[in-house]
mmCIF file with all atom_site columns, C-alpha atoms in Angstrom:
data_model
loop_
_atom_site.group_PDB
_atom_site.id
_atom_site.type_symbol
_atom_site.label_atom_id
_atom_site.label_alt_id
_atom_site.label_comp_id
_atom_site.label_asym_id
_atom_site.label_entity_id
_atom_site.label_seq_id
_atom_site.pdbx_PDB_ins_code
_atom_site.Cartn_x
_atom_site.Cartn_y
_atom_site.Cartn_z
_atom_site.occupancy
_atom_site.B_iso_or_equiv
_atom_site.pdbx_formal_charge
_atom_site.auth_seq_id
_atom_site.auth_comp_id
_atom_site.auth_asym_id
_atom_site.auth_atom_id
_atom_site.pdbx_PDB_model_num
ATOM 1  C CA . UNK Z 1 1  ? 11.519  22.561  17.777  1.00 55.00 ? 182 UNK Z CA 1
ATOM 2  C CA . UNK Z 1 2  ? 11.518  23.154  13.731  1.00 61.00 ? 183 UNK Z CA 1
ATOM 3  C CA . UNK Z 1 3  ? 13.864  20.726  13.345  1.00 70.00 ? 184 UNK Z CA 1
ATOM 4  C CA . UNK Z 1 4  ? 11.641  18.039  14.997  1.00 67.00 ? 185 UNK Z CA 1
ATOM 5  C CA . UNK Z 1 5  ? 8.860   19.240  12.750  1.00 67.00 ? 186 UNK Z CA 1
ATOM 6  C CA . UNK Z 1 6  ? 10.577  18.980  9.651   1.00 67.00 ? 187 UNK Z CA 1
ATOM 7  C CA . UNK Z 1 7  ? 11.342  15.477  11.017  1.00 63.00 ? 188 UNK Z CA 1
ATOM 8  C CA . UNK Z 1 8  ? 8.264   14.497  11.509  1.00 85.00 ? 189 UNK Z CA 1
ATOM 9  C CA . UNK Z 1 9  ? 6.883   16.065  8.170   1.00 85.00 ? 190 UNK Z CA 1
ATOM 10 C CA . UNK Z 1 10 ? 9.663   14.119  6.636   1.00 87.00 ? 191 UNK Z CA 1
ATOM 11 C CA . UNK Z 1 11 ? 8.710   10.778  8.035   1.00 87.00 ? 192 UNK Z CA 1
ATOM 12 C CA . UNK Z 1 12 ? 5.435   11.503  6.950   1.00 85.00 ? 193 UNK Z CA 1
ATOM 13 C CA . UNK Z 1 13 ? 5.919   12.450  3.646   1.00 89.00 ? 194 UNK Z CA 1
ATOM 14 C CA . UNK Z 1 14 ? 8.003   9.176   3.473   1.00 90.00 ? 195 UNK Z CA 1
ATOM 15 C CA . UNK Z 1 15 ? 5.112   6.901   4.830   1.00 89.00 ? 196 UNK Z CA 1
ATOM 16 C CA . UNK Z 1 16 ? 2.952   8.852   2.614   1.00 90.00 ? 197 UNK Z CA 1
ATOM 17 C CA . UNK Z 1 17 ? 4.943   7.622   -0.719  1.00 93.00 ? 198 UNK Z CA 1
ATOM 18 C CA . UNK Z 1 18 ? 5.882   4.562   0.516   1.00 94.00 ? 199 UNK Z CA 1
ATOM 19 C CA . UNK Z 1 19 ? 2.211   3.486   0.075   1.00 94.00 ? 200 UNK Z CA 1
ATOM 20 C CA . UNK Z 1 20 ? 1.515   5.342   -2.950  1.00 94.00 ? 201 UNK Z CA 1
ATOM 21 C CA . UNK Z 1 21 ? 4.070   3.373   -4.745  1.00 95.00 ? 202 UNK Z CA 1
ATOM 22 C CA . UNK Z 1 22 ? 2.612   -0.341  -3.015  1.00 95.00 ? 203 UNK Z CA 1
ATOM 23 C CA . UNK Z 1 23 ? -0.671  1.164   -3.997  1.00 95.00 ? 204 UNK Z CA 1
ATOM 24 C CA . UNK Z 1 24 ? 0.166   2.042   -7.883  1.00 95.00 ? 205 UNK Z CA 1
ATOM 25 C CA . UNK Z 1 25 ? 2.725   -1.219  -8.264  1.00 96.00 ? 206 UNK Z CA 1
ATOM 26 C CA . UNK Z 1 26 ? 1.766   -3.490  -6.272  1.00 96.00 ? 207 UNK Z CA 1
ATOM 27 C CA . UNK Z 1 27 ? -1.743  -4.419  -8.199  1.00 96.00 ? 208 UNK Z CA 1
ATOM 28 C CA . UNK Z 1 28 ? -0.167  -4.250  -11.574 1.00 96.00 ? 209 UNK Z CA 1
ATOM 29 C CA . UNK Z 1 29 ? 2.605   -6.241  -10.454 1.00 97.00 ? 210 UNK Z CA 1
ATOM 30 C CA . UNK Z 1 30 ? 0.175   -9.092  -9.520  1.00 96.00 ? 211 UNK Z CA 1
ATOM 31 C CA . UNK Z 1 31 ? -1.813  -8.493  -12.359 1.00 96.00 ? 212 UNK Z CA 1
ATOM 32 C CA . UNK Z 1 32 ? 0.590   -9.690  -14.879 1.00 96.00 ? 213 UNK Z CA 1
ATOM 33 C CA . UNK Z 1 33 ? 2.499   -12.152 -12.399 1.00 95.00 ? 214 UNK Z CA 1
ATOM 34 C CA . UNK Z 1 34 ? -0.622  -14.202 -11.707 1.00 95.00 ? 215 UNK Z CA 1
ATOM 35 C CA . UNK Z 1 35 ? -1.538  -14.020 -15.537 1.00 94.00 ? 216 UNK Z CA 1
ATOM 36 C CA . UNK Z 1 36 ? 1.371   -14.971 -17.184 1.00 92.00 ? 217 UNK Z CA 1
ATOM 37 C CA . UNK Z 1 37 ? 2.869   -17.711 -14.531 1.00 93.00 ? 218 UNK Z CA 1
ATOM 38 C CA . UNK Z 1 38 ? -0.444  -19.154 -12.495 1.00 92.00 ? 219 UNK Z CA 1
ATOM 39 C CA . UNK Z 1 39 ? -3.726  -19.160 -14.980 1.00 91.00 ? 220 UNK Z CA 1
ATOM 40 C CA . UNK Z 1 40 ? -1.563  -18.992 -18.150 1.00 90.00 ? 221 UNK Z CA 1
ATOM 41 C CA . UNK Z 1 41 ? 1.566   -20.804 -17.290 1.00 90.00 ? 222 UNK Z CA 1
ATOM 42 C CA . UNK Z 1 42 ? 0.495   -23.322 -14.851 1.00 91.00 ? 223 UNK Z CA 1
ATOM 43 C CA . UNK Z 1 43 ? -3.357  -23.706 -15.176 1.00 88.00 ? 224 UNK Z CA 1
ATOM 44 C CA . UNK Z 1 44 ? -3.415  -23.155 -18.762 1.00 86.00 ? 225 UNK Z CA 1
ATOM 45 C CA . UNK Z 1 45 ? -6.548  -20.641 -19.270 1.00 85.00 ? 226 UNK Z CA 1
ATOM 46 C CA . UNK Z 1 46 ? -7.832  -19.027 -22.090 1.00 89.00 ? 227 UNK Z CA 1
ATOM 47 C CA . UNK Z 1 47 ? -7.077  -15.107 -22.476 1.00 88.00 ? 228 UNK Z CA 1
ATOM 48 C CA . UNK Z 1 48 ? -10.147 -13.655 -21.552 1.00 91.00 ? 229 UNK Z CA 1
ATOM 49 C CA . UNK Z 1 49 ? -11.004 -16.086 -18.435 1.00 91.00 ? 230 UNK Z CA 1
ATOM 50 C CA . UNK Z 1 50 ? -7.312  -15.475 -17.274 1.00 93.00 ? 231 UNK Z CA 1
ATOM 51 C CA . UNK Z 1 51 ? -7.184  -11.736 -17.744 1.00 94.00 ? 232 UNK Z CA 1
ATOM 52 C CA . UNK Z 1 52 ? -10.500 -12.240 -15.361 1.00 94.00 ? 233 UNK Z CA 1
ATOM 53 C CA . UNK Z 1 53 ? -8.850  -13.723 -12.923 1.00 94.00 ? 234 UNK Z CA 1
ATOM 54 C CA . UNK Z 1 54 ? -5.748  -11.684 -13.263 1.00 95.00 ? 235 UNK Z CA 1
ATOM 55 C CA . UNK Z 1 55 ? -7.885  -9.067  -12.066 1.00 96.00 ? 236 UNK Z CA 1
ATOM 56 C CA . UNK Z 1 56 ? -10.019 -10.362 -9.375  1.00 96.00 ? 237 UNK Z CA 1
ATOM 57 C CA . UNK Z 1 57 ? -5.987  -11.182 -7.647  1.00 96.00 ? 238 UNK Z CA 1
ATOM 58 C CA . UNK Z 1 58 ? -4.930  -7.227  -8.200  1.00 97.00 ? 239 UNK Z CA 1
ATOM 59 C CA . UNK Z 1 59 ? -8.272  -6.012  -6.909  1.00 97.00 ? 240 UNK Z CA 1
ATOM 60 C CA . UNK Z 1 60 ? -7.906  -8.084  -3.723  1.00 97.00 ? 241 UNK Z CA 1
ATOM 61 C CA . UNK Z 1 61 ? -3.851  -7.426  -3.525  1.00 97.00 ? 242 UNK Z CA 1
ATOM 62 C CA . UNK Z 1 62 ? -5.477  -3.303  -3.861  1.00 97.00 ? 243 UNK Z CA 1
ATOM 63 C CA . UNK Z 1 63 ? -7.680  -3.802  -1.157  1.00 97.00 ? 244 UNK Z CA 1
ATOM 64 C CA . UNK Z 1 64 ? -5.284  -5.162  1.050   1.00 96.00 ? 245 UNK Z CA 1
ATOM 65 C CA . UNK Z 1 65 ? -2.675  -2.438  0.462   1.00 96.00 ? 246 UNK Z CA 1
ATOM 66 C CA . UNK Z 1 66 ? -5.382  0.032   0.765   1.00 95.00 ? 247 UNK Z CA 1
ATOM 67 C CA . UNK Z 1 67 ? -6.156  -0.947  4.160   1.00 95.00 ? 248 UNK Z CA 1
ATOM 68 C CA . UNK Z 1 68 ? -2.977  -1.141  5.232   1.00 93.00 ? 249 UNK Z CA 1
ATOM 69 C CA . UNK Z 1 69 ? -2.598  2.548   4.968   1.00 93.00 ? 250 UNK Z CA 1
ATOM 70 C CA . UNK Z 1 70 ? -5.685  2.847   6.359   1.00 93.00 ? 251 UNK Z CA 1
ATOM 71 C CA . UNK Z 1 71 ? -5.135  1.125   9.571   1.00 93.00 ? 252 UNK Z CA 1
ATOM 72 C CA . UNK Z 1 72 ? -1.255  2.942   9.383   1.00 90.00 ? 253 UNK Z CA 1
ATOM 73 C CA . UNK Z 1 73 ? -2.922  6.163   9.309   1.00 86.00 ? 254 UNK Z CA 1
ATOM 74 C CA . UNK Z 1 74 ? -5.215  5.150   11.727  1.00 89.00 ? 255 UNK Z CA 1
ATOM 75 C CA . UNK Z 1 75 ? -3.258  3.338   14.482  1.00 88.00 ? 256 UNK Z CA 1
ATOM 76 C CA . UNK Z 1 76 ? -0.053  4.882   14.124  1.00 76.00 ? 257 UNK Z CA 1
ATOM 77 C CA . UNK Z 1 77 ? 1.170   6.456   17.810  1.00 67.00 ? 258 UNK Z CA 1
ATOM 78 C CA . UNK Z 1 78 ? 3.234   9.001   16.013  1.00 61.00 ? 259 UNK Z CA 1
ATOM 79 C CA . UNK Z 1 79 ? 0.183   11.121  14.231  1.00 52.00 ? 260 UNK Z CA 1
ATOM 80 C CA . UNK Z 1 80 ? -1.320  11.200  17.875  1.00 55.00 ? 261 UNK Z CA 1
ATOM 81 C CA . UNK Z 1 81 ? -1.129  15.251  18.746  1.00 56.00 ? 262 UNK Z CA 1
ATOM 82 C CA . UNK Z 1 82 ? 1.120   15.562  21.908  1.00 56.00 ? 263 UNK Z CA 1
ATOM 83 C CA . UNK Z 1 83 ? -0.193  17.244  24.549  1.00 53.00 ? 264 UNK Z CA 1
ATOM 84 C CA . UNK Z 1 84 ? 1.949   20.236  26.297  1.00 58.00 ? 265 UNK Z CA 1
ATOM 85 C CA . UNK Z 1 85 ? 3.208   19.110  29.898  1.00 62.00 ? 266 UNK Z CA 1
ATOM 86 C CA . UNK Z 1 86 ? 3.967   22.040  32.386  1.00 55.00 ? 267 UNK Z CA 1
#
């Protein structure tokens, strides 16, 4: 029975950073992707409009990752308390 527990605290702990790390990287990683190879690369943009933009794409992409976790944390059928069966 510990065993299982220590599973299960395992798999959470994994989920747990999994997300963390899509939720810290993730944005920044679109950030400067969208910057340097859509508005400045391939649309041309001026710094300050671009680093705009850049933003408004790494606040969406944190949204989205955000609510991922949310509905993971939510929805998942493994955080669901099981009931004891005699």
């Amino acid at each position: 029975m510990a065993n299982k527990k220590e599973l299960s605290e395992l798999q959470v702990f994994k989920t747990v950073l999994y997300y963390c790390l899509i939720i810290t990287i993730l944005p920044m990683l679109m950030f400067f992707t969208s910057k340097i190879f859509i508005f400045d690369g391939l649309l041309g943009a001026n710094s300050i409009p671009s680093n705009v933009y850049s933003a408004g794409v790494a606040i969406v992409v944190l949204h989205i990752s955000v609510g991922a976790f949310i509905y993971r944390a939510y929805f998942d059928e493994r955080s669901k308390t099981e009931v004891k069966k005699d």
